[in-house]
mmCIF file of C-alpha atoms in Angstrom:
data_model
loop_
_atom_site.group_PDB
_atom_site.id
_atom_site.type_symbol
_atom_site.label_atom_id
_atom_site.label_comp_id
_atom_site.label_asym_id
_atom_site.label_seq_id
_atom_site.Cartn_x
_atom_site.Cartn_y
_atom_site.Cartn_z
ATOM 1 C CA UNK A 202 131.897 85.603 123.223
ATOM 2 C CA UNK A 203 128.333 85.872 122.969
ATOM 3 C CA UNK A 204 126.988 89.501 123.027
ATOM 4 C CA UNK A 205 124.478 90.377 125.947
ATOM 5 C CA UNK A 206 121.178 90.589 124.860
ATOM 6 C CA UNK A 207 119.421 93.772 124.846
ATOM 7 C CA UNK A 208 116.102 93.146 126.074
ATOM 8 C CA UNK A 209 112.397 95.279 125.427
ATOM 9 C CA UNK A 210 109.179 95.167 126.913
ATOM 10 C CA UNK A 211 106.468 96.433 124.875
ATOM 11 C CA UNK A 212 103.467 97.893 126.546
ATOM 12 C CA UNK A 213 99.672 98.358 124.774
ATOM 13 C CA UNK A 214 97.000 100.329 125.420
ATOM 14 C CA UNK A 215 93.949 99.244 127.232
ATOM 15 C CA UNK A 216 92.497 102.002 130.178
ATOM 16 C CA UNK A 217 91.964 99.768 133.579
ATOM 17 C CA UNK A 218 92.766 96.664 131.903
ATOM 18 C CA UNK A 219 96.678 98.004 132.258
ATOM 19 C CA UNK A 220 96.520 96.003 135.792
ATOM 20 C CA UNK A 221 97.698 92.841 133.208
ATOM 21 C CA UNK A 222 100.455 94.649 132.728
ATOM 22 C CA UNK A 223 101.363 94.367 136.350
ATOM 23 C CA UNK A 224 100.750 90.346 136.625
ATOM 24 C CA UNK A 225 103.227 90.051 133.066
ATOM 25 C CA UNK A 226 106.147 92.156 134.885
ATOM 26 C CA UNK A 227 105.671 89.553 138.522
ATOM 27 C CA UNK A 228 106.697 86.690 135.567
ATOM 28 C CA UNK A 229 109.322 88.475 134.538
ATOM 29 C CA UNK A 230 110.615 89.392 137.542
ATOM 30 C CA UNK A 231 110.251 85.910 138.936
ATOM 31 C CA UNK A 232 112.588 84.085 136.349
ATOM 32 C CA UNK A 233 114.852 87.518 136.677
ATOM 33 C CA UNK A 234 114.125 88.560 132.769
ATOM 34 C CA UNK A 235 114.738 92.495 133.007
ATOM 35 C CA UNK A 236 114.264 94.714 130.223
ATOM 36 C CA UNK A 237 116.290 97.609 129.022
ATOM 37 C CA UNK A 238 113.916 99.026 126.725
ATOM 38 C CA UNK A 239 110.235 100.216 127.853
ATOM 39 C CA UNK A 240 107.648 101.283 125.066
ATOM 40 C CA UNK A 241 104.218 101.920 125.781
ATOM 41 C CA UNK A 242 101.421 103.224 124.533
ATOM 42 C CA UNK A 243 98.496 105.000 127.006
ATOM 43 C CA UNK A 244 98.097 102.960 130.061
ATOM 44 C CA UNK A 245 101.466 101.564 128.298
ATOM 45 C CA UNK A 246 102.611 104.765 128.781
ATOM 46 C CA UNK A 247 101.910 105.340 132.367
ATOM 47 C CA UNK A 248 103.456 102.243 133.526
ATOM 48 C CA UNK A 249 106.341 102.320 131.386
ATOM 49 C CA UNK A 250 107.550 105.891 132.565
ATOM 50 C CA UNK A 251 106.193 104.836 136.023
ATOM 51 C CA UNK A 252 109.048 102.063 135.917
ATOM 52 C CA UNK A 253 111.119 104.141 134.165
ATOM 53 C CA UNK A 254 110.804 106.691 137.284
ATOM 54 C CA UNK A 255 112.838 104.480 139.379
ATOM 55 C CA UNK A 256 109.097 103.162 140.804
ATOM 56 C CA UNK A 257 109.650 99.450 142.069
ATOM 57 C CA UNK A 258 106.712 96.826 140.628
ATOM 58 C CA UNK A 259 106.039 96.380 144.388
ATOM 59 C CA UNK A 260 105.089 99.984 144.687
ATOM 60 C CA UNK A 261 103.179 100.239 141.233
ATOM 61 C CA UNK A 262 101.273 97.007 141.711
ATOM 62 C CA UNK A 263 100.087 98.166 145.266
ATOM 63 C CA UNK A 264 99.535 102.277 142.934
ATOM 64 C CA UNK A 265 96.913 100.165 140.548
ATOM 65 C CA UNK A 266 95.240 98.293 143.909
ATOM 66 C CA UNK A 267 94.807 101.851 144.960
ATOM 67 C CA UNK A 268 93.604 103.233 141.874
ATOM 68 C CA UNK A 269 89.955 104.153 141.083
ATOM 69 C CA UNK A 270 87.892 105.466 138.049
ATOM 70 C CA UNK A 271 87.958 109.164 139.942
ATOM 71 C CA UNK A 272 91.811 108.978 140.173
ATOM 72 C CA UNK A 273 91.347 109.201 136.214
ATOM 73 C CA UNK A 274 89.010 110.837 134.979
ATOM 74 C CA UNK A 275 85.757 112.917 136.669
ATOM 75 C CA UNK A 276 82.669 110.938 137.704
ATOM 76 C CA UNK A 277 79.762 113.758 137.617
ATOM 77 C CA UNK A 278 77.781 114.871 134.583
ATOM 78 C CA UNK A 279 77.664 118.704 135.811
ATOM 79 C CA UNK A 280 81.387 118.974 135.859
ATOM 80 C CA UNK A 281 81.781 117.104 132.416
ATOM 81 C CA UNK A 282 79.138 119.276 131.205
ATOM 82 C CA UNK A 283 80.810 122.559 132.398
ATOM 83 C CA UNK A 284 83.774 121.083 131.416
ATOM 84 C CA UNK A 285 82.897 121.025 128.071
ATOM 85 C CA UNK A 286 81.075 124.351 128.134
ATOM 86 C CA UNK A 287 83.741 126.150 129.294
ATOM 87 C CA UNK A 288 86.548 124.804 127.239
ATOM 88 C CA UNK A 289 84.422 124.422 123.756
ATOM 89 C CA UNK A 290 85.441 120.322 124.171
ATOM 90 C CA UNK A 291 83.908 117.513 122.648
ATOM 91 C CA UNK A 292 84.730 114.772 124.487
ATOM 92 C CA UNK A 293 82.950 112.875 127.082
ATOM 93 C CA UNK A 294 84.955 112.563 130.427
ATOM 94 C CA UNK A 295 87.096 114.766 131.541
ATOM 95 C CA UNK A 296 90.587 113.499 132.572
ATOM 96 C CA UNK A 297 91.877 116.513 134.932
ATOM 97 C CA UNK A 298 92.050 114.274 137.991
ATOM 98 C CA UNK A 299 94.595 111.993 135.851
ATOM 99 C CA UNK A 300 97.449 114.169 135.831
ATOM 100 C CA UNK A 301 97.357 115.292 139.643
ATOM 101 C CA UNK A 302 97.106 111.274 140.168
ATOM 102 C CA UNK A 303 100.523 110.604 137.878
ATOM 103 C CA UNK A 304 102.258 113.913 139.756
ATOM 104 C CA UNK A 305 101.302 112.715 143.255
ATOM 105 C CA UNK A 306 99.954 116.153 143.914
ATOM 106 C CA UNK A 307 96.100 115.182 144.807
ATOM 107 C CA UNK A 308 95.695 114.661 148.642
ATOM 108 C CA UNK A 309 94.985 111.245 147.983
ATOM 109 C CA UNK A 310 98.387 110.546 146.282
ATOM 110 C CA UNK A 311 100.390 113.009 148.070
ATOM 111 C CA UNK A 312 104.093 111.588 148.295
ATOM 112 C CA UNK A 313 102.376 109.298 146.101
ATOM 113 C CA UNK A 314 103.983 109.800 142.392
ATOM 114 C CA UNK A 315 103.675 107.904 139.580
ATOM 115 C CA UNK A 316 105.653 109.705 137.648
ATOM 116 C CA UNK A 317 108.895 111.730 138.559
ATOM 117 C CA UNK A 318 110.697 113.493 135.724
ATOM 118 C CA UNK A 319 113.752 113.884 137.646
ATOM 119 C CA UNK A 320 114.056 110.486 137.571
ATOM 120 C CA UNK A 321 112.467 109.477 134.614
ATOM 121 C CA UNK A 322 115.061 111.975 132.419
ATOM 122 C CA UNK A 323 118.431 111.220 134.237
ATOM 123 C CA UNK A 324 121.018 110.253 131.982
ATOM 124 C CA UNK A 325 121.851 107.542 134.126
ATOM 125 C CA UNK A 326 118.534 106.375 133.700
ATOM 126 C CA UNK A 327 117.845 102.388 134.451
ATOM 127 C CA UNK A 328 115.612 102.084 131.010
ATOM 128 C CA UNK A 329 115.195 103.583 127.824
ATOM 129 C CA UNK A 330 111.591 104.857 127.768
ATOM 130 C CA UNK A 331 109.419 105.225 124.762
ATOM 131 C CA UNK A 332 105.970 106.784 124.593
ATOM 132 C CA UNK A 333 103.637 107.022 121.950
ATOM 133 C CA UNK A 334 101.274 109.943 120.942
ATOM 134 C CA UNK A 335 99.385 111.283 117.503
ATOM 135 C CA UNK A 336 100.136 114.914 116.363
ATOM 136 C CA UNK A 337 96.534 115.285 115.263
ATOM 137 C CA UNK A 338 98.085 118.190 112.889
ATOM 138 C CA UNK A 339 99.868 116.042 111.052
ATOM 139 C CA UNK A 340 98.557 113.106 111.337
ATOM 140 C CA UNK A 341 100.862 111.355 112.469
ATOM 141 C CA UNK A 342 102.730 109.285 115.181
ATOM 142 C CA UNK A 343 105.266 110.525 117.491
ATOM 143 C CA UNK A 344 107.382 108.916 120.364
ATOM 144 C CA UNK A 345 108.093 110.782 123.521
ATOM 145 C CA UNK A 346 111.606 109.532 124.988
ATOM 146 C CA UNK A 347 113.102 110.407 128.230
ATOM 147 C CA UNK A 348 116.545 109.957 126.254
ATOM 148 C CA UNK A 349 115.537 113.299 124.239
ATOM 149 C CA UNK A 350 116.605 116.367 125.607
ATOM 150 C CA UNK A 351 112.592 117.722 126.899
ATOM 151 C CA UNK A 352 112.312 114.124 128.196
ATOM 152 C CA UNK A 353 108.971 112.936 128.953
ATOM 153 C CA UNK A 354 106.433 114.261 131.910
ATOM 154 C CA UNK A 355 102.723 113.593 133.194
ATOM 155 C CA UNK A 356 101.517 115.895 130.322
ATOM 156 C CA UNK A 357 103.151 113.545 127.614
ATOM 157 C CA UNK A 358 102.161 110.909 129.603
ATOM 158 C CA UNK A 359 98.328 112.028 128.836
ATOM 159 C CA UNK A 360 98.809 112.562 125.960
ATOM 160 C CA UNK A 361 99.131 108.902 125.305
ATOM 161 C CA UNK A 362 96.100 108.381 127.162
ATOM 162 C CA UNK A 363 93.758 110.730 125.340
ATOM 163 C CA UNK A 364 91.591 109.001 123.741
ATOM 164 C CA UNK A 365 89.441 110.613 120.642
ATOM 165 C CA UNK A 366 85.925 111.679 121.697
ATOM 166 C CA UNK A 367 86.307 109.778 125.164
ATOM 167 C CA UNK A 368 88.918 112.244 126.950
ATOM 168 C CA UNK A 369 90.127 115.897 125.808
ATOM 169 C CA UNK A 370 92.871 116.127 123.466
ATOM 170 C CA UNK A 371 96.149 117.431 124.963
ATOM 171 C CA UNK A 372 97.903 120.765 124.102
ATOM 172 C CA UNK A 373 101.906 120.334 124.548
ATOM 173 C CA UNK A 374 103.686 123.850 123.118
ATOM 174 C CA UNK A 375 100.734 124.439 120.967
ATOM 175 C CA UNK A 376 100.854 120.882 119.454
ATOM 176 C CA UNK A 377 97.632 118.989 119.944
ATOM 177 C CA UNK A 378 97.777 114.953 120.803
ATOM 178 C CA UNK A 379 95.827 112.156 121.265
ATOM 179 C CA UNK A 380 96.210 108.575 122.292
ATOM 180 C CA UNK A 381 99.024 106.877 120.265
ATOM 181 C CA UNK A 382 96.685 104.062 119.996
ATOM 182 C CA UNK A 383 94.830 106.044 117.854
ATOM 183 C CA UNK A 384 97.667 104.495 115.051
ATOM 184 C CA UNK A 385 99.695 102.068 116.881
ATOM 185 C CA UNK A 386 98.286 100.195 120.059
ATOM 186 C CA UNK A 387 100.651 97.805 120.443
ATOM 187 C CA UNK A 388 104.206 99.727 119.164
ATOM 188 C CA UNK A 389 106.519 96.910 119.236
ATOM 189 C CA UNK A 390 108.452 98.816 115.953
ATOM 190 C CA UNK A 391 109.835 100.885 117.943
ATOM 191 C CA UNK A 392 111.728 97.932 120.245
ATOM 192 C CA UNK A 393 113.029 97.041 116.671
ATOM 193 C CA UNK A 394 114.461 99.814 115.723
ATOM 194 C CA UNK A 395 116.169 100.354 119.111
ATOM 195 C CA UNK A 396 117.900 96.969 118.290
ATOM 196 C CA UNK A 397 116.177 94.483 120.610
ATOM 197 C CA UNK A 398 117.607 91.210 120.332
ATOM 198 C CA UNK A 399 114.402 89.976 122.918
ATOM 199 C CA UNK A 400 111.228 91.449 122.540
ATOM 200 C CA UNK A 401 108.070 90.623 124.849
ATOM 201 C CA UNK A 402 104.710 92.244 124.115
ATOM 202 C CA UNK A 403 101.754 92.367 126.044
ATOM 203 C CA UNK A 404 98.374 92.511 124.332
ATOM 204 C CA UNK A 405 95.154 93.349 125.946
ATOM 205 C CA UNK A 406 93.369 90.895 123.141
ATOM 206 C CA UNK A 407 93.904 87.105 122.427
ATOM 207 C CA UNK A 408 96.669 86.733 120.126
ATOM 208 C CA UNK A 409 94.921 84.880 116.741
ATOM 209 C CA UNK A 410 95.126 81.068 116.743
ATOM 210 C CA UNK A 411 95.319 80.477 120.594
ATOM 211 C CA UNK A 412 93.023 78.399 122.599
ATOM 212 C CA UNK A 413 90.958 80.230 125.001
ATOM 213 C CA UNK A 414 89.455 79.492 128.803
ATOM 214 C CA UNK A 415 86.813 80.862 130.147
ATOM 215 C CA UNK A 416 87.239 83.933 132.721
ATOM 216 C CA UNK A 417 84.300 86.180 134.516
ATOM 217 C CA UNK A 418 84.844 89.859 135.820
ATOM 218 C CA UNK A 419 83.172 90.607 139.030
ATOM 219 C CA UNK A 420 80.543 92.736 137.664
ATOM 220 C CA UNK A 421 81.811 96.251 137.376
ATOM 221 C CA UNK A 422 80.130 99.368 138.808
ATOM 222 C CA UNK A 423 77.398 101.283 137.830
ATOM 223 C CA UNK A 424 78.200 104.850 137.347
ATOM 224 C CA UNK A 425 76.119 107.296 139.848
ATOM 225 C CA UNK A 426 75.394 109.531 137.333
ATOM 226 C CA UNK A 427 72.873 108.162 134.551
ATOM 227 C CA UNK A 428 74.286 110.942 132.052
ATOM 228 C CA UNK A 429 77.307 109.287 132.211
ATOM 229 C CA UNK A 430 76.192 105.840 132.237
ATOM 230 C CA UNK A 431 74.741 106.130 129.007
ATOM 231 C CA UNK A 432 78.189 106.699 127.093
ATOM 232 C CA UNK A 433 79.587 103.891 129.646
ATOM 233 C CA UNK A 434 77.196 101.456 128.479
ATOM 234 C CA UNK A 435 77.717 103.075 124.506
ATOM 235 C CA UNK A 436 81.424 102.586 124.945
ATOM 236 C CA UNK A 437 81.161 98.907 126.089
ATOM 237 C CA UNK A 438 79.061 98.005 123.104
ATOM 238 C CA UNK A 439 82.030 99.517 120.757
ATOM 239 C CA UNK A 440 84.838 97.857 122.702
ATOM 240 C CA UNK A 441 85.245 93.958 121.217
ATOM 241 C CA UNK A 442 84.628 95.546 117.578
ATOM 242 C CA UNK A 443 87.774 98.128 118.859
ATOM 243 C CA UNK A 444 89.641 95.306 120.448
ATOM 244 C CA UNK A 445 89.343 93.109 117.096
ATOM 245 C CA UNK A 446 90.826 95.995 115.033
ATOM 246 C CA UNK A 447 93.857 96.400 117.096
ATOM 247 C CA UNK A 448 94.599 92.923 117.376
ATOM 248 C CA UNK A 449 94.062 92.769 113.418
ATOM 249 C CA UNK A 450 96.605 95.874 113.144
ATOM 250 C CA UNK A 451 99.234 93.993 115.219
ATOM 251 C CA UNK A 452 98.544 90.820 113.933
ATOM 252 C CA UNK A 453 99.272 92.173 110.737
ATOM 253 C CA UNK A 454 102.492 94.126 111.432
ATOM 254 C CA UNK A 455 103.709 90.820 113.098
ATOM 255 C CA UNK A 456 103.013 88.713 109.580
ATOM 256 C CA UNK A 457 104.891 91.656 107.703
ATOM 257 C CA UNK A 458 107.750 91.368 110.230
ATOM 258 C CA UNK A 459 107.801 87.957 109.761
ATOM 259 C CA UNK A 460 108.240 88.471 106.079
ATOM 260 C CA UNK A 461 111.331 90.734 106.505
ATOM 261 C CA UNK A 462 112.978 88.157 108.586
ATOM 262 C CA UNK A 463 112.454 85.411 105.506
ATOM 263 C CA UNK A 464 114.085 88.026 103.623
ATOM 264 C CA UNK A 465 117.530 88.917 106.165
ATOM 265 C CA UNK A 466 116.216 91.590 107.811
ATOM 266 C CA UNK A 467 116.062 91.826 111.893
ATOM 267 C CA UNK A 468 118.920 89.298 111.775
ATOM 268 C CA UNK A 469 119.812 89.877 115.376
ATOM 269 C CA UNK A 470 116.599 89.210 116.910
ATOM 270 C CA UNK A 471 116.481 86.358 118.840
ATOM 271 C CA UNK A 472 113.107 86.296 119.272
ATOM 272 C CA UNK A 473 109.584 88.618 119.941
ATOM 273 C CA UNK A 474 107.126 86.841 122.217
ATOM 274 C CA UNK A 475 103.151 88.011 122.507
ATOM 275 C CA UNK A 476 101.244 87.786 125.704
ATOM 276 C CA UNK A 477 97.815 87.696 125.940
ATOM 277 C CA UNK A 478 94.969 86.784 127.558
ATOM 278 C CA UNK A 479 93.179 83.672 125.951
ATOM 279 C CA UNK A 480 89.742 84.945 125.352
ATOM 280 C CA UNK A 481 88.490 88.721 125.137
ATOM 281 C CA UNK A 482 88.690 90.647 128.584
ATOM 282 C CA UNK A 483 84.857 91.638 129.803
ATOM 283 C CA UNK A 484 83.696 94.645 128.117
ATOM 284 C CA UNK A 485 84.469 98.096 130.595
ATOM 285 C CA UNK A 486 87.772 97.231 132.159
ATOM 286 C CA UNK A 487 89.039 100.005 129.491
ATOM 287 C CA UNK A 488 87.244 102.729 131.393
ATOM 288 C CA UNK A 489 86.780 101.896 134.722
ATOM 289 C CA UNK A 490 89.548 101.315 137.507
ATOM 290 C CA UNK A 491 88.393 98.481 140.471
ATOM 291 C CA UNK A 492 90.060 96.941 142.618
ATOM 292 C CA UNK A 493 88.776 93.407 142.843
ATOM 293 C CA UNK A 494 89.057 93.580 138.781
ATOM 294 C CA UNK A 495 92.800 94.046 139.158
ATOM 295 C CA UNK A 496 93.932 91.678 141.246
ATOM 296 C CA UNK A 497 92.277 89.186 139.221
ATOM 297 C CA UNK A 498 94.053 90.800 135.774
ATOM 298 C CA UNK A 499 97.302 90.493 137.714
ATOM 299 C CA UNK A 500 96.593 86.820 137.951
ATOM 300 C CA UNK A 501 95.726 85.821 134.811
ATOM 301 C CA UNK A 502 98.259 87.407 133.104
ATOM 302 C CA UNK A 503 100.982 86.063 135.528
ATOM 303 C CA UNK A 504 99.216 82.577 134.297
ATOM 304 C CA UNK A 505 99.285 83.521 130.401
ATOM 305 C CA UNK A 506 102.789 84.913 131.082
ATOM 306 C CA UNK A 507 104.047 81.658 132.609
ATOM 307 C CA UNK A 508 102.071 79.989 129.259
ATOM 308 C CA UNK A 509 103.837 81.815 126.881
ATOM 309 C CA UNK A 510 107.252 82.223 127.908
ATOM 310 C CA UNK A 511 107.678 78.852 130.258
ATOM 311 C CA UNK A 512 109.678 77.002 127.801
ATOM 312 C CA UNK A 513 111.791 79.846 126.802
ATOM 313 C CA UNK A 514 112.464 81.558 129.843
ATOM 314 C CA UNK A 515 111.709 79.183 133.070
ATOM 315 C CA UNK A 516 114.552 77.186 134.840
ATOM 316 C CA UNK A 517 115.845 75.095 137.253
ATOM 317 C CA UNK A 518 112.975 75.486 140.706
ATOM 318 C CA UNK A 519 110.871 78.094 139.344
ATOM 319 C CA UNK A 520 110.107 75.902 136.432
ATOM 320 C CA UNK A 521 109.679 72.698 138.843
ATOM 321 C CA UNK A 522 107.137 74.851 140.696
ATOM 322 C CA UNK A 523 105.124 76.350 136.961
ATOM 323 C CA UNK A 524 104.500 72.157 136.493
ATOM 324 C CA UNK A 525 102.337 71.746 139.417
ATOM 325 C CA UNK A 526 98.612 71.670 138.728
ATOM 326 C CA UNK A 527 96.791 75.322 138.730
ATOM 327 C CA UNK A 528 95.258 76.074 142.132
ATOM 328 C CA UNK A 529 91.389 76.628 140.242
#
């Protein structure tokens, strides 16, 4: 009798362009492939544990068409700037709103939670939740699991999303963290060594060898405050050179994998499928959160979704219905 699989969806970073995230899971959903394993890694992170907090994707897709830049991180130079006075910081935006947002304690998400512990932590748990984070200390990664007795919480949760120089480094029982994508952006390892026999990934990059199609962002919003347009604009120049060095990481790591498999390792994976868009996103979906932006990242990933994972997971109707031409 053939052994049920044990199934894990991995989760990378990526800011606002974590709405693709939300268009990969309707696929899923849709041909009724649920995971059992959740890692993620920053905006991994927050919709893994939001999942993981017993949050259905009907209620976290309609969280990220509610979610704005100033539900993450603050929008005005003079309280970045006294931020940063005040605290001795050097980073650039300040990501206090983000953890109010994630606890459902701001007035705008009152009742609202993204993430709830409680949940999140029980041992009867739906999924096994993995988040990533880098002890800056010792230089290392570390994985926050709501399997481990302190389970995970918003705070862990930012500290996946803290990324170096951009938002404040977080302070967990006088440990300091920032972004696991720091090391690993895409931590599909992990889904390994938790014994996945299925692995899907999403990527926020094209995956290397792929065709690509074209795809325009509505043109994103200018920042009020000039002061903190200037990084915005600085930050969208360094984002494709960022984007190719992830992609190169994981690319890597996947070769290397690969390699062990020749050799008798992994022998009960079945298989590890990457999703990805097929051409680079438009620069600033990391760092700013629109509306109109995500609902078009939930559609194209539903479409590269459906691309990737057709063949191997479509039947019967739903793949009658995939065969039809693309509505353009």
């Amino acid at each position: 009798m053939e052994k049920k699989p044990k199934r894990a969806l991995v989760l990378s970073g990526g800011g606002g362009r974590g709405a693709y995230h939300i268009g990969v899971l309707t696929y899923l959903e849709k041909v009724g492939w649920r995971p059992d394993i959740l890692v993620g890694t920053s905006i991994g992170a927050v919709n893994a544990a939001t999942l993981g907090s017993g949050i259905p994707l009907s209620a976290l897709r309609e969280r990220w068409l509610d979610l704005r830049t100033g539900d993450v991180q603050k929008m005005r130079a003079d309280d970045v700037f006294i931020d940063n006075l005040l605290r001795g910081g050097k980073h650039v935006f300040d990501t206090t709103p983000l953890p109010a947002t994630l606890t459902g304690h701001s007035k705008k998400w009152l009742g609202r939670p993204w993430i709830i512990p409680e949940i999140l932590n029980d041992s009867e748990a739906r999924y096994d939740v993995w988040i990533t984070a880098v002890d800056v200390k010792r230089h290392r990664l570390v994985y926050f699991s709501n399997r481990d007795t302190e389970g995970i919480d918003a705070e862990k949760v930012r500290a996946s999303c803290s990324i170096p120089l951009w938002y404040e480094h977080t302070k967990i029982h006088g440990c300091t963290y920032v972004d696991g994508g720091a090391i690993t952006n895409t931590p599909f390892r992990k889904a390994l060594e938790s014994g996945a026999t299925e692995i899907v990934v999403v990527l926020m990059a094209p995956w290397p060898g792929r065709p690509v199609r074209s795809w325009e962002a509505k043109q994103l919003p200018s920042l009020n405050d000039e002061l903190l347009a200037i990084p915005q604009r600085l930050w969208a120049a360094f984002e494709p050179a960022l984007d190719m060095l992830l992609t190169e990481i994981v690319w890597h790591d996947f070769q290397h994998l690969e390699a062990q498999r020749r050799l008798g390792d992994y022998h009960n994976l079945k298989w590890i499928r990457f999703v990805a868009p097929e051409e680079p996103l438009p620069t600033g979906l990391v760092t700013i959160y629109e509306r109109e932006n995500h609902i078009r990242l939930f559609r194209l990933a539903e479409e590269d979704a459906r691309v990737t994972l057709g063949e191997l997971l479509d039947t019967g109707e739903e793949q009658a219905a995939h065969s039809r031409p693309r509505a353009r």
